[in-house]
Amino acid sequence: MANHLFDGLFSNPDVSKPLAQLHDGRWYTYQDALDVSARFANVLVVLGVQPGDRVAVQVPKSMEAVMVYLACVRAGAVFLPLNTAYTASEVDYFLSDAVASLFICDPVNADELKAVAASNGAKLETLGVFVNEDISAGTFADKGLSASPSFENVVRGADDLAAILYTSGTTGRSKGAMLSHENLLSNSKELCALWRFTADDVLLHALPIFHTHGLFVAINVNLIAGASMIFLPAFTNDAIIENMPKATSMMGVPTFYTRLLGDDRFTSELAAHMRLFISGSAPLLAETHVEFEERTGKRILERYGMTETNMNTSNPYDGERKAGTVGFPLPGVSLRICDATTGQELPNGEVGSIEVKGDNVFSGYWKMPEKTAEEFREDGFFITGDLGIIDEDGYVQIVGRGKDLIISGGYNIYPKEIELVLDEQEGVLESAVVGVPHPDFGESVVGVLVGQNNNLDCDAIMANIKDKMARFKQPKLLMVVDELPRNTMGKVQKNVLRETYKDVFSE
Ligand code: MLC
Ligand code: AMP
């Protein structure tokens, strides 16, 4: 019986092929993936998960975690991955908003998260990994070992929900982007063809798997191609340099590339056999593109996407990969540049709001019909919040953001969420959060505070916000000022703050 996404992902007939080489020396074949995801799907059913139920998952990167994703697809459940850096209070919001029926977490965090799951009516399971029987006893993975390796997939059509991925918003409240089977499948099929992935590829996988890039772009493309991955627990220069000789391709955020360029062991000899380096999730500086080519003789292929839309554009595989651009709209994606206020389409060469439409675009935000309506035009185009132009050769260039967003090392941070927490701190009258250039993360967070009196204790504030938000969102620097710059309407001039603090991380 048809399960739209699963059938599309596993259309490669050679099940004996390796799917992933793990850092602990284990291998997963495609047959292993079929067996383990079936076992896990059976466990989901035993735990009472019904088609359409949300299964929230916050676990360290592992193949078992990938199998939970596939098991959810097979069981018709909605997969809801969560950044491992989220604190208990952040997890609480996601479980409650999504009304998750099951929450799978890291055994290490189970004690802390037990109450959070219980108060939201979600069953709690710990994932466990197959590598060590002692630590896996009683876990979800352990239950999988005694379940059947065959499972009749739940029938799911193109429009059925496959996943909800939360993205923060300008109001400070995270929104769940609802992604259907077809949103995910159509996009990975296009990318697989465009980037020429085949069963001969070996992808160096060092991205986290709780976001679109590492999960849907990397893993789905790999599965459709019938390719293999070297599945690393996280990005480090050491791991990449050690494993590159066995790989053909890599996907990364710009920080991966700047870190590698800062390492003398990353040479043209090391990269000579590599077929493809792809970058996305944040702007790749044109100078990084140029430096990379000078070092390796390879041109990084930059593409542009977002959680709500999967991938929208890509530089070409064969043609000119133009530095500082994100290439052309993917086949099946309509992209236009519009006047942000009137919605009027603008001619090429003019800066405006980037809007997209296609099978890749999500259906809306979970339980937020009004927010959804605000971000779609009447003719179905989604307003990305990014500002761009289409150049004379048809390449899309992102020139800024209409939304107040910071992208740090590929992670999105909405200032409002941080400001709300800073404003609550003792002695703080008001705050403004901006992103400024950072040599490693591209952009980094600076919090600018106005105190009720003259003795704000920034160290105490940093200590106090530790448990309130994920580490990557916390300001890397707090500055105290007498007053925030404002325009005549009273609005904080963030451009002035960005200019004032633009060199704080490079000095
Ligand atoms: C880690 N830290 C960060 C950070 N990552 N701070 C700000 N921004 C980040 N991205 C914190 C750590 O907690 C640590 O805090 C300190 O900064 C230094 O950490 P590190 O050891 O140097 O970082 P590392 O663990 O190596 O991680 C850096 C990274 C990682 C770049 C490898 O952030 C990463 O994998 N990013 C990829 C994000 C991603 O996949 N984005 C895709 C989104 S999908 P302390 O406690 O030491 O002070 C999307 C759509 C699309 O955007 O188009 O793809
Ligand atoms: P996210 O919500 O985490 O999916 O992040 C999506 C945002 O990342 C987009 O709206 C863009 O602002 C940004 N982004 C993704 N890819 C690129 C890129 N290649 N260049 C510039 N910005 C990008």
PDB file of N, CA and C in Angstrom, residues 108-201:
ATOM      1  N   VAL A 108      20.011  10.483  29.089  1.00  0.00           N
ATOM      2  CA  VAL A 108      20.713  11.371  30.019  1.00  0.00           C
ATOM      3  C   VAL A 108      19.792  12.486  30.537  1.00  0.00           C
ATOM      4  N   ASN A 109      18.809  12.877  29.724  1.00  0.00           N
ATOM      5  CA  ASN A 109      17.926  13.992  30.119  1.00  0.00           C
ATOM      6  C   ASN A 109      16.582  13.533  30.675  1.00  0.00           C
ATOM      7  N   ALA A 110      16.408  12.191  30.773  1.00  0.00           N
ATOM      8  CA  ALA A 110      15.067  11.684  31.085  1.00  0.00           C
ATOM      9  C   ALA A 110      14.538  12.204  32.421  1.00  0.00           C
ATOM     10  N   ASP A 111      15.396  12.237  33.441  1.00  0.00           N
ATOM     11  CA  ASP A 111      14.914  12.673  34.760  1.00  0.00           C
ATOM     12  C   ASP A 111      14.384  14.098  34.698  1.00  0.00           C
ATOM     13  N   GLU A 112      15.166  14.960  34.015  1.00  0.00           N
ATOM     14  CA  GLU A 112      14.782  16.368  33.937  1.00  0.00           C
ATOM     15  C   GLU A 112      13.493  16.561  33.120  1.00  0.00           C
ATOM     16  N   LEU A 113      13.322  15.711  32.076  1.00  0.00           N
ATOM     17  CA  LEU A 113      12.212  15.953  31.148  1.00  0.00           C
ATOM     18  C   LEU A 113      10.937  15.165  31.464  1.00  0.00           C
ATOM     19  N   LYS A 114      11.044  14.275  32.469  1.00  0.00           N
ATOM     20  CA  LYS A 114       9.892  13.438  32.828  1.00  0.00           C
ATOM     21  C   LYS A 114       8.662  14.301  33.133  1.00  0.00           C
ATOM     22  N   ALA A 115       8.870  15.291  33.974  1.00  0.00           N
ATOM     23  CA  ALA A 115       7.747  16.130  34.410  1.00  0.00           C
ATOM     24  C   ALA A 115       7.199  16.953  33.240  1.00  0.00           C
ATOM     25  N   VAL A 116       8.101  17.388  32.367  1.00  0.00           N
ATOM     26  CA  VAL A 116       7.673  18.195  31.211  1.00  0.00           C
ATOM     27  C   VAL A 116       6.759  17.352  30.314  1.00  0.00           C
ATOM     28  N   ALA A 117       7.171  16.104  30.063  1.00  0.00           N
ATOM     29  CA  ALA A 117       6.340  15.224  29.224  1.00  0.00           C
ATOM     30  C   ALA A 117       5.000  14.973  29.909  1.00  0.00           C
ATOM     31  N   ALA A 118       5.067  14.637  31.199  1.00  0.00           N
ATOM     32  CA  ALA A 118       3.839  14.281  31.930  1.00  0.00           C
ATOM     33  C   ALA A 118       2.850  15.450  31.940  1.00  0.00           C
ATOM     34  N   SER A 119       3.346  16.656  32.166  1.00  0.00           N
ATOM     35  CA  SER A 119       2.420  17.791  32.266  1.00  0.00           C
ATOM     36  C   SER A 119       1.779  18.113  30.922  1.00  0.00           C
ATOM     37  N   ASN A 120       2.383  17.597  29.840  1.00  0.00           N
ATOM     38  CA  ASN A 120       1.801  17.836  28.508  1.00  0.00           C
ATOM     39  C   ASN A 120       1.067  16.613  27.968  1.00  0.00           C
ATOM     40  N   GLY A 121       0.918  15.595  28.822  1.00  0.00           N
ATOM     41  CA  GLY A 121       0.178  14.403  28.423  1.00  0.00           C
ATOM     42  C   GLY A 121       0.888  13.572  27.366  1.00  0.00           C
ATOM     43  N   ALA A 122       2.227  13.734  27.263  1.00  0.00           N
ATOM     44  CA  ALA A 122       2.980  12.934  26.276  1.00  0.00           C
ATOM     45  C   ALA A 122       3.641  11.755  26.981  1.00  0.00           C
ATOM     46  N   LYS A 123       3.584  10.574  26.345  1.00  0.00           N
ATOM     47  CA  LYS A 123       4.341   9.439  26.878  1.00  0.00           C
ATOM     48  C   LYS A 123       5.813   9.727  26.689  1.00  0.00           C
ATOM     49  N   LEU A 124       6.646   9.310  27.635  1.00  0.00           N
ATOM     50  CA  LEU A 124       8.085   9.558  27.508  1.00  0.00           C
ATOM     51  C   LEU A 124       8.818   8.253  27.227  1.00  0.00           C
ATOM     52  N   GLU A 125       9.674   8.267  26.228  1.00  0.00           N
ATOM     53  CA  GLU A 125      10.563   7.136  25.930  1.00  0.00           C
ATOM     54  C   GLU A 125      11.972   7.684  25.809  1.00  0.00           C
ATOM     55  N   THR A 126      12.964   6.872  26.158  1.00  0.00           N
ATOM     56  CA  THR A 126      14.339   7.282  25.870  1.00  0.00           C
ATOM     57  C   THR A 126      14.796   6.488  24.662  1.00  0.00           C
ATOM     58  N   LEU A 127      15.660   7.091  23.824  1.00  0.00           N
ATOM     59  CA  LEU A 127      15.974   6.407  22.561  1.00  0.00           C
ATOM     60  C   LEU A 127      16.923   5.234  22.749  1.00  0.00           C
ATOM     61  N   GLY A 128      18.090   5.483  23.323  1.00  0.00           N
ATOM     62  CA  GLY A 128      19.095   4.419  23.409  1.00  0.00           C
ATOM     63  C   GLY A 128      19.698   4.160  22.044  1.00  0.00           C
ATOM     64  N   VAL A 129      20.861   3.538  22.051  1.00  0.00           N
ATOM     65  CA  VAL A 129      21.513   3.188  20.780  1.00  0.00           C
ATOM     66  C   VAL A 129      21.914   1.728  20.850  1.00  0.00           C
ATOM     67  N   PHE A 130      22.082   1.112  19.693  1.00  0.00           N
ATOM     68  CA  PHE A 130      22.346  -0.322  19.671  1.00  0.00           C
ATOM     69  C   PHE A 130      23.762  -0.679  20.113  1.00  0.00           C
ATOM     70  N   VAL A 131      24.611   0.338  20.217  1.00  0.00           N
ATOM     71  CA  VAL A 131      26.031   0.050  20.368  1.00  0.00           C
ATOM     72  C   VAL A 131      26.357  -0.608  21.721  1.00  0.00           C
ATOM     73  N   ASN A 132      25.557  -0.361  22.721  1.00  0.00           N
ATOM     74  CA  ASN A 132      25.902  -0.859  24.041  1.00  0.00           C
ATOM     75  C   ASN A 132      24.645  -1.354  24.750  1.00  0.00           C
ATOM     76  N   GLU A 133      24.585  -2.678  24.960  1.00  0.00           N
ATOM     77  CA  GLU A 133      23.366  -3.270  25.534  1.00  0.00           C
ATOM     78  C   GLU A 133      23.053  -2.707  26.915  1.00  0.00           C
ATOM     79  N   ASP A 134      24.113  -2.432  27.684  1.00  0.00           N
ATOM     80  CA  ASP A 134      23.878  -1.950  29.052  1.00  0.00           C
ATOM     81  C   ASP A 134      23.114  -0.642  29.071  1.00  0.00           C
ATOM     82  N   ILE A 135      23.579   0.291  28.212  1.00  0.00           N
ATOM     83  CA  ILE A 135      22.915   1.595  28.264  1.00  0.00           C
ATOM     84  C   ILE A 135      21.602   1.612  27.475  1.00  0.00           C
ATOM     85  N   SER A 136      21.388   0.558  26.667  1.00  0.00           N
ATOM     86  CA  SER A 136      20.164   0.547  25.860  1.00  0.00           C
ATOM     87  C   SER A 136      19.002  -0.163  26.544  1.00  0.00           C
ATOM     88  N   ALA A 137      19.285  -0.867  27.632  1.00  0.00           N
ATOM     89  CA  ALA A 137      18.241  -1.677  28.266  1.00  0.00           C
ATOM     90  C   ALA A 137      17.005  -0.835  28.576  1.00  0.00           C
ATOM     91  N   GLY A 138      15.852  -1.326  28.162  1.00  0.00           N
ATOM     92  CA  GLY A 138      14.596  -0.647  28.497  1.00  0.00           C
ATOM     93  C   GLY A 138      14.264   0.536  27.608  1.00  0.00           C
ATOM     94  N   THR A 139      15.147   0.869  26.680  1.00  0.00           N
ATOM     95  CA  THR A 139      14.895   2.040  25.848  1.00  0.00           C
ATOM     96  C   THR A 139      14.042   1.691  24.629  1.00  0.00           C
ATOM     97  N   PHE A 140      13.697   2.720  23.886  1.00  0.00           N
ATOM     98  CA  PHE A 140      12.940   2.548  22.640  1.00  0.00           C
ATOM     99  C   PHE A 140      13.708   1.614  21.687  1.00  0.00           C
ATOM    100  N   ALA A 141      15.027   1.837  21.574  1.00  0.00           N
ATOM    101  CA  ALA A 141      15.845   1.009  20.684  1.00  0.00           C
ATOM    102  C   ALA A 141      15.803  -0.440  21.139  1.00  0.00           C
ATOM    103  N   ASP A 142      15.856  -0.642  22.434  1.00  0.00           N
ATOM    104  CA  ASP A 142      15.831  -1.986  22.995  1.00  0.00           C
ATOM    105  C   ASP A 142      14.494  -2.670  22.659  1.00  0.00           C
ATOM    106  N   LYS A 143      13.413  -1.937  22.793  1.00  0.00           N
ATOM    107  CA  LYS A 143      12.092  -2.495  22.452  1.00  0.00           C
ATOM    108  C   LYS A 143      12.058  -2.877  20.974  1.00  0.00           C
ATOM    109  N   GLY A 144      12.756  -2.072  20.161  1.00  0.00           N
ATOM    110  CA  GLY A 144      12.802  -2.352  18.728  1.00  0.00           C
ATOM    111  C   GLY A 144      13.440  -3.694  18.417  1.00  0.00           C
ATOM    112  N   LEU A 145      14.422  -4.075  19.237  1.00  0.00           N
ATOM    113  CA  LEU A 145      15.135  -5.333  18.978  1.00  0.00           C
ATOM    114  C   LEU A 145      14.203  -6.533  19.097  1.00  0.00           C
ATOM    115  N   SER A 146      13.202  -6.445  19.966  1.00  0.00           N
ATOM    116  CA  SER A 146      12.308  -7.597  20.101  1.00  0.00           C
ATOM    117  C   SER A 146      11.022  -7.431  19.268  1.00  0.00           C
ATOM    118  N   ALA A 147      10.959  -6.356  18.472  1.00  0.00           N
ATOM    119  CA  ALA A 147       9.780  -6.179  17.604  1.00  0.00           C
ATOM    120  C   ALA A 147      10.037  -6.818  16.240  1.00  0.00           C
ATOM    121  N   SER A 148       8.977  -6.981  15.471  1.00  0.00           N
ATOM    122  CA  SER A 148       9.113  -7.612  14.146  1.00  0.00           C
ATOM    123  C   SER A 148       9.824  -6.683  13.155  1.00  0.00           C
ATOM    124  N   PRO A 149      10.707  -7.249  12.296  1.00  0.00           N
ATOM    125  CA  PRO A 149      11.360  -6.418  11.281  1.00  0.00           C
ATOM    126  C   PRO A 149      10.502  -6.225  10.037  1.00  0.00           C
ATOM    127  N   SER A 150       9.236  -6.595  10.121  1.00  0.00           N
ATOM    128  CA  SER A 150       8.381  -6.235   8.980  1.00  0.00           C
ATOM    129  C   SER A 150       7.194  -5.410   9.486  1.00  0.00           C
ATOM    130  N   PHE A 151       6.760  -4.505   8.632  1.00  0.00           N
ATOM    131  CA  PHE A 151       5.707  -3.578   9.031  1.00  0.00           C
ATOM    132  C   PHE A 151       4.944  -3.187   7.786  1.00  0.00           C
ATOM    133  N   GLU A 152       3.640  -3.252   7.874  1.00  0.00           N
ATOM    134  CA  GLU A 152       2.842  -2.802   6.732  1.00  0.00           C
ATOM    135  C   GLU A 152       2.666  -1.290   6.848  1.00  0.00           C
ATOM    136  N   ASN A 153       3.297  -0.564   5.933  1.00  0.00           N
ATOM    137  CA  ASN A 153       3.281   0.901   6.036  1.00  0.00           C
ATOM    138  C   ASN A 153       1.857   1.437   6.036  1.00  0.00           C
ATOM    139  N   VAL A 154       1.634   2.438   6.853  1.00  0.00           N
ATOM    140  CA  VAL A 154       0.339   3.119   6.869  1.00  0.00           C
ATOM    141  C   VAL A 154       0.213   3.904   5.554  1.00  0.00           C
ATOM    142  N   VAL A 155      -0.953   3.826   4.947  1.00  0.00           N
ATOM    143  CA  VAL A 155      -1.169   4.519   3.669  1.00  0.00           C
ATOM    144  C   VAL A 155      -1.162   6.028   3.914  1.00  0.00           C
ATOM    145  N   ARG A 156      -0.327   6.722   3.172  1.00  0.00           N
ATOM    146  CA  ARG A 156      -0.258   8.189   3.279  1.00  0.00           C
ATOM    147  C   ARG A 156      -0.166   8.766   1.880  1.00  0.00           C
ATOM    148  N   GLY A 157      -0.923   9.815   1.642  1.00  0.00           N
ATOM    149  CA  GLY A 157      -0.912  10.447   0.329  1.00  0.00           C
ATOM    150  C   GLY A 157       0.005  11.656   0.304  1.00  0.00           C
ATOM    151  N   ALA A 158       0.087  12.269  -0.864  1.00  0.00           N
ATOM    152  CA  ALA A 158       0.998  13.396  -1.076  1.00  0.00           C
ATOM    153  C   ALA A 158       0.774  14.535  -0.083  1.00  0.00           C
ATOM    154  N   ASP A 159      -0.504  14.805   0.250  1.00  0.00           N
ATOM    155  CA  ASP A 159      -0.785  15.975   1.084  1.00  0.00           C
ATOM    156  C   ASP A 159      -0.787  15.690   2.583  1.00  0.00           C
ATOM    157  N   ASP A 160      -0.614  14.435   2.946  1.00  0.00           N
ATOM    158  CA  ASP A 160      -0.598  14.133   4.386  1.00  0.00           C
ATOM    159  C   ASP A 160       0.657  14.703   5.038  1.00  0.00           C
ATOM    160  N   LEU A 161       0.510  15.066   6.302  1.00  0.00           N
ATOM    161  CA  LEU A 161       1.650  15.652   7.021  1.00  0.00           C
ATOM    162  C   LEU A 161       2.708  14.604   7.320  1.00  0.00           C
ATOM    163  N   ALA A 162       3.971  14.969   7.070  1.00  0.00           N
ATOM    164  CA  ALA A 162       5.082  14.072   7.412  1.00  0.00           C
ATOM    165  C   ALA A 162       5.851  14.613   8.617  1.00  0.00           C
ATOM    166  N   ALA A 163       5.922  15.939   8.723  1.00  0.00           N
ATOM    167  CA  ALA A 163       6.755  16.518   9.791  1.00  0.00           C
ATOM    168  C   ALA A 163       6.252  17.905  10.158  1.00  0.00           C
ATOM    169  N   ILE A 164       6.546  18.277  11.398  1.00  0.00           N
ATOM    170  CA  ILE A 164       6.393  19.673  11.807  1.00  0.00           C
ATOM    171  C   ILE A 164       7.762  20.121  12.302  1.00  0.00           C
ATOM    172  N   LEU A 165       8.280  21.180  11.713  1.00  0.00           N
ATOM    173  CA  LEU A 165       9.553  21.735  12.167  1.00  0.00           C
ATOM    174  C   LEU A 165       9.287  23.134  12.698  1.00  0.00           C
ATOM    175  N   TYR A 166       9.712  23.357  13.933  1.00  0.00           N
ATOM    176  CA  TYR A 166       9.467  24.672  14.535  1.00  0.00           C
ATOM    177  C   TYR A 166      10.524  25.677  14.115  1.00  0.00           C
ATOM    178  N   THR A 167      10.075  26.872  13.775  1.00  0.00           N
ATOM    179  CA  THR A 167      10.999  27.961  13.484  1.00  0.00           C
ATOM    180  C   THR A 167      10.561  29.139  14.348  1.00  0.00           C
ATOM    181  N   SER A 168      11.532  29.869  14.883  1.00  0.00           N
ATOM    182  CA  SER A 168      11.165  30.990  15.748  1.00  0.00           C
ATOM    183  C   SER A 168      10.543  32.080  14.894  1.00  0.00           C
ATOM    184  N   GLY A 169       9.887  33.016  15.549  1.00  0.00           N
ATOM    185  CA  GLY A 169       9.214  34.049  14.770  1.00  0.00           C
ATOM    186  C   GLY A 169       9.512  35.432  15.305  1.00  0.00           C
ATOM    187  N   THR A 170       9.101  36.424  14.538  1.00  0.00           N
ATOM    188  CA  THR A 170       9.376  37.810  14.901  1.00  0.00           C
ATOM    189  C   THR A 170       8.672  38.208  16.202  1.00  0.00           C
ATOM    190  N   THR A 171       7.610  37.487  16.552  1.00  0.00           N
ATOM    191  CA  THR A 171       6.906  37.834  17.785  1.00  0.00           C
ATOM    192  C   THR A 171       7.548  37.164  18.997  1.00  0.00           C
ATOM    193  N   GLY A 172       8.506  36.272  18.750  1.00  0.00           N
ATOM    194  CA  GLY A 172       9.151  35.571  19.852  1.00  0.00           C
ATOM    195  C   GLY A 172       8.516  34.222  20.099  1.00  0.00           C
ATOM    196  N   ARG A 173       7.399  33.952  19.444  1.00  0.00           N
ATOM    197  CA  ARG A 173       6.722  32.665  19.632  1.00  0.00           C
ATOM    198  C   ARG A 173       7.038  31.746  18.460  1.00  0.00           C
ATOM    199  N   SER A 174       7.570  30.543  18.733  1.00  0.00           N
ATOM    200  CA  SER A 174       7.942  29.634  17.641  1.00  0.00           C
ATOM    201  C   SER A 174       6.711  29.113  16.919  1.00  0.00           C
ATOM    202  N   LYS A 175       6.880  28.924  15.609  1.00  0.00           N
ATOM    203  CA  LYS A 175       5.765  28.463  14.779  1.00  0.00           C
ATOM    204  C   LYS A 175       6.122  27.108  14.195  1.00  0.00           C
ATOM    205  N   GLY A 176       5.156  26.209  14.152  1.00  0.00           N
ATOM    206  CA  GLY A 176       5.412  24.868  13.603  1.00  0.00           C
ATOM    207  C   GLY A 176       5.084  24.843  12.115  1.00  0.00           C
ATOM    208  N   ALA A 177       6.104  24.684  11.289  1.00  0.00           N
ATOM    209  CA  ALA A 177       5.870  24.609   9.836  1.00  0.00           C
ATOM    210  C   ALA A 177       5.422  23.189   9.486  1.00  0.00           C
ATOM    211  N   MET A 178       4.242  23.096   8.872  1.00  0.00           N
ATOM    212  CA  MET A 178       3.670  21.776   8.549  1.00  0.00           C
ATOM    213  C   MET A 178       4.148  21.348   7.161  1.00  0.00           C
ATOM    214  N   LEU A 179       4.888  20.256   7.117  1.00  0.00           N
ATOM    215  CA  LEU A 179       5.475  19.792   5.846  1.00  0.00           C
ATOM    216  C   LEU A 179       4.839  18.471   5.443  1.00  0.00           C
ATOM    217  N   SER A 180       4.375  18.414   4.207  1.00  0.00           N
ATOM    218  CA  SER A 180       3.674  17.219   3.744  1.00  0.00           C
ATOM    219  C   SER A 180       4.654  16.228   3.112  1.00  0.00           C
ATOM    220  N   HIS A 181       4.162  15.025   2.870  1.00  0.00           N
ATOM    221  CA  HIS A 181       4.968  14.007   2.178  1.00  0.00           C
ATOM    222  C   HIS A 181       5.484  14.551   0.842  1.00  0.00           C
ATOM    223  N   GLU A 182       4.621  15.250   0.115  1.00  0.00           N
ATOM    224  CA  GLU A 182       5.036  15.730  -1.210  1.00  0.00           C
ATOM    225  C   GLU A 182       6.000  16.909  -1.106  1.00  0.00           C
ATOM    226  N   ASN A 183       5.815  17.779  -0.100  1.00  0.00           N
ATOM    227  CA  ASN A 183       6.776  18.884   0.093  1.00  0.00           C
ATOM    228  C   ASN A 183       8.190  18.311   0.167  1.00  0.00           C
ATOM    229  N   LEU A 184       8.335  17.269   0.984  1.00  0.00           N
ATOM    230  CA  LEU A 184       9.681  16.721   1.216  1.00  0.00           C
ATOM    231  C   LEU A 184      10.162  15.908   0.022  1.00  0.00           C
ATOM    232  N   LEU A 185       9.269  15.055  -0.500  1.00  0.00           N
ATOM    233  CA  LEU A 185       9.718  14.154  -1.571  1.00  0.00           C
ATOM    234  C   LEU A 185      10.040  14.906  -2.854  1.00  0.00           C
ATOM    235  N   SER A 186       9.157  15.825  -3.254  1.00  0.00           N
ATOM    236  CA  SER A 186       9.373  16.503  -4.540  1.00  0.00           C
ATOM    237  C   SER A 186      10.685  17.272  -4.504  1.00  0.00           C
ATOM    238  N   ASN A 187      10.968  17.910  -3.353  1.00  0.00           N
ATOM    239  CA  ASN A 187      12.171  18.730  -3.265  1.00  0.00           C
ATOM    240  C   ASN A 187      13.429  17.862  -3.306  1.00  0.00           C
ATOM    241  N   SER A 188      13.441  16.773  -2.559  1.00  0.00           N
ATOM    242  CA  SER A 188      14.676  15.956  -2.562  1.00  0.00           C
ATOM    243  C   SER A 188      14.896  15.307  -3.921  1.00  0.00           C
ATOM    244  N   LYS A 189      13.815  14.972  -4.614  1.00  0.00           N
ATOM    245  CA  LYS A 189      13.982  14.384  -5.963  1.00  0.00           C
ATOM    246  C   LYS A 189      14.653  15.381  -6.901  1.00  0.00           C
ATOM    247  N   GLU A 190      14.170  16.643  -6.835  1.00  0.00           N
ATOM    248  CA  GLU A 190      14.759  17.674  -7.707  1.00  0.00           C
ATOM    249  C   GLU A 190      16.234  17.874  -7.383  1.00  0.00           C
ATOM    250  N   LEU A 191      16.544  17.933  -6.072  1.00  0.00           N
ATOM    251  CA  LEU A 191      17.931  18.187  -5.670  1.00  0.00           C
ATOM    252  C   LEU A 191      18.835  17.031  -6.067  1.00  0.00           C
ATOM    253  N   CYS A 192      18.323  15.832  -5.926  1.00  0.00           N
ATOM    254  CA  CYS A 192      19.102  14.638  -6.274  1.00  0.00           C
ATOM    255  C   CYS A 192      19.495  14.690  -7.747  1.00  0.00           C
ATOM    256  N   ALA A 193      18.523  15.049  -8.585  1.00  0.00           N
ATOM    257  CA  ALA A 193      18.794  15.115 -10.029  1.00  0.00           C
ATOM    258  C   ALA A 193      19.730  16.282 -10.362  1.00  0.00           C
ATOM    259  N   LEU A 194      19.436  17.440  -9.772  1.00  0.00           N
ATOM    260  CA  LEU A 194      20.206  18.649 -10.095  1.00  0.00           C
ATOM    261  C   LEU A 194      21.667  18.533  -9.679  1.00  0.00           C
ATOM    262  N   TRP A 195      21.879  17.938  -8.516  1.00  0.00           N
ATOM    263  CA  TRP A 195      23.249  17.830  -7.986  1.00  0.00           C
ATOM    264  C   TRP A 195      23.919  16.519  -8.392  1.00  0.00           C
ATOM    265  N   ARG A 196      23.199  15.731  -9.239  1.00  0.00           N
ATOM    266  CA  ARG A 196      23.749  14.488  -9.822  1.00  0.00           C
ATOM    267  C   ARG A 196      24.166  13.463  -8.776  1.00  0.00           C
ATOM    268  N   PHE A 197      23.380  13.321  -7.719  1.00  0.00           N
ATOM    269  CA  PHE A 197      23.695  12.268  -6.750  1.00  0.00           C
ATOM    270  C   PHE A 197      23.342  10.915  -7.337  1.00  0.00           C
ATOM    271  N   THR A 198      24.242   9.934  -7.189  1.00  0.00           N
ATOM    272  CA  THR A 198      23.996   8.577  -7.677  1.00  0.00           C
ATOM    273  C   THR A 198      24.402   7.587  -6.588  1.00  0.00           C
ATOM    274  N   ALA A 199      24.191   6.313  -6.878  1.00  0.00           N
ATOM    275  CA  ALA A 199      24.543   5.264  -5.923  1.00  0.00           C
ATOM    276  C   ALA A 199      26.052   5.214  -5.671  1.00  0.00           C
ATOM    277  N   ASP A 200      26.829   5.880  -6.505  1.00  0.00           N
ATOM    278  CA  ASP A 200      28.291   5.887  -6.288  1.00  0.00           C
ATOM    279  C   ASP A 200      28.728   6.950  -5.286  1.00  0.00           C
ATOM    280  N   ASP A 201      27.808   7.808  -4.872  1.00  0.00           N
ATOM    281  CA  ASP A 201      28.214   8.890  -3.976  1.00  0.00           C
ATOM    282  C   ASP A 201      28.397   8.432  -2.535  1.00  0.00           C
TER     283      ASP A 201
END
